[in-house]
Amino acid sequence: MSANQSDFEDQVSMTVDDDEISGYESDCGDSNSAVSDRFDVFTRNGMIRLEEENSAHDIIKTCFLSGMGFAGGDTNLVAIHKNVSSDLTRQARFESFKIFSKAVAQKCGGNANVKYAWYGGSKDELCEILVHGFSRCREPAPNEQSYGVGVHLISPVFAYDGALSSAVDERGLRHMLLCRVILGKMETVAPGSKQSHPSSKEMDTGVDNLQFPRRYVVWSAYMNSHIFPVYVVSFKAPSPNVVSGIQPSIQPRQANTSKPTSPWVTFPALMFTLAKFLPPSKMLLIVKCHNEFRAKRISRPQLIRKVRQIVGDNLLIQVIKAFRSKSLHPASAKRTV
């Protein structure tokens, strides 16, 4: 696990009480306020809006925008709602989650490996999950790689992957669940695999990369015992293209440099494409470099030089050529390790 993932787990875990999901009203906003009207679909279903002054709100917002990578600067986090329902069914589901956590911990030598993970979808789909639990394993989107048949969740430091699975609602907002997930003992699942259950009794869940996990796979048999939604994060991007990673009409930022004269690719688009070929460890380095650029600690030429060193000129040239020709074939580029 990367340092970024450990930091996220350490910070956000402090905001969750393992013994209850109700009783947080004092830390949350008024669900009857006019400001909350547009989120009544959540508040009617046992969610309470976190105040911006709440420490959990601040931590989740920071981690979410950081996980959005280059699109973070163009993304506005509008609201965070917490699952505090005292509904008997949801309380029972939470009690089941705790029982399975203890059982997996006992099987795995004392550690159930419970982590946070993102799940993106439409507002209606997320509400159905909050009320009734997961009912199906969604087919991967055209821009997603499948890692077995199960519920695919996203590592907390790669929020933009979850955002790609979200959908714009009638108010122009997108939504993602931030869930607690019992991972237990994980096994690597190959891209395109049709695996639908653990390969042995020792294994519990799947993952794309054991050392730098980006995508978790919870098998369908465990999707309502090993996943518990804790928060709903609602956000808005200036256009759907920002989330998809393509910004054909946006102009370059003028803060650090003059407009480049050579053909260029926006950083959200570059991030989206490079993520198909680079391991999470290198993607995190690129995110850090871009954050330094946005903070004006490095210049644009320095940023470009650092990205070239991380990515390598061969892959970078292929990506730029692909954008100029409006086509990118993953098979034509080798994934770096």
Steps between C-alpha positions, in 0.01 A plus 500: 500500500629847413565768759209701358260214560629450856459872572143492373412195709658649814320833461154387393489207740498751783161625375322166516363345817526123461219442750216699345374678193250722679545783747706735279233766464691747717787500250277534196286758328126548519340262252190725492684816396435664165862438403439125526189492281688383195634207702164391640536166322790428737355654817173311449703180499683541827788724397608814687701776334837573660574861584805641322654576839483132592843335514379201301376731224838670477696172487275337242494811283880525502545132418228507233642799312852358528374171359344684206852572380528766232122541490498601868546868424192497277283301741276649766398280792145614577392280792585195709223294660553241772307178548348541848173317448348320799280299264486142628598349166805721465596445862481126435717541191758689705494236774555238229797700371656499847440126544664422167789734587566297814466170313743605225741638761497166680566317173780738403693499825333798665480751213187520282675756277207746507562797269321792342407491131303707249200385298363726227159477337180688426313668784215248470739204508677630811168560677393144421825373648456710814146375556511141374869415461677384184274301270728434203855511371505785252653448158818708454466822304663522155795688651541251788701180521326200657674303775267209554125483565420688818450847645792716393606766749777757469798560725450824701794677334355453150167679540499602133459132403178493700393831349523343155223259607277776636214662309377860482161552667227752415687773693833439332649318800683169519507271803725230645479273801789478744471151648665288762608173338614172657785392274649219707764312304518638148606326181604652169237481226614537139339761273212349305468206741160332541580387854190530721607354835816453710751259349533321836364503855797711609408790269225757553509772234671596176732788414672624186838546670596372844777755560324807358127419497285716281190284461343264754262220401246370749339180371121502461449251785656753739382830354251576781700351787842645416401852382337768714436851353593771750499825300356646180721762335324735257710709263482708186742541212478793255407253225461121467819498293709595802412173669544295185845657464439682171493878480511598133391858554668599827783754480838448668547655843689828494616502863851359453584550136397636166291299258705221339538517125552126445214246485383433856287264703315610814618340822162338581505337157864398541429351844200305372699348214825429685304319771432228243871423470676610819491328840345689795844578645595708195159664479542620859836656408338688212222626729759628748688682222183666377408606853842666529436678170158624616657623824755691286792311652618388155469655156325352198830393338600329826163323512540376143852380571386307809208341313735394220732338753212309663316395185778465247508672164387198298163465676455876524550539125246223433242672722549839334480348153185313604329821610597670176357210301198466737565130558688296756541125480626355832647200323741728314669616821681289754397539862797617705589334826 
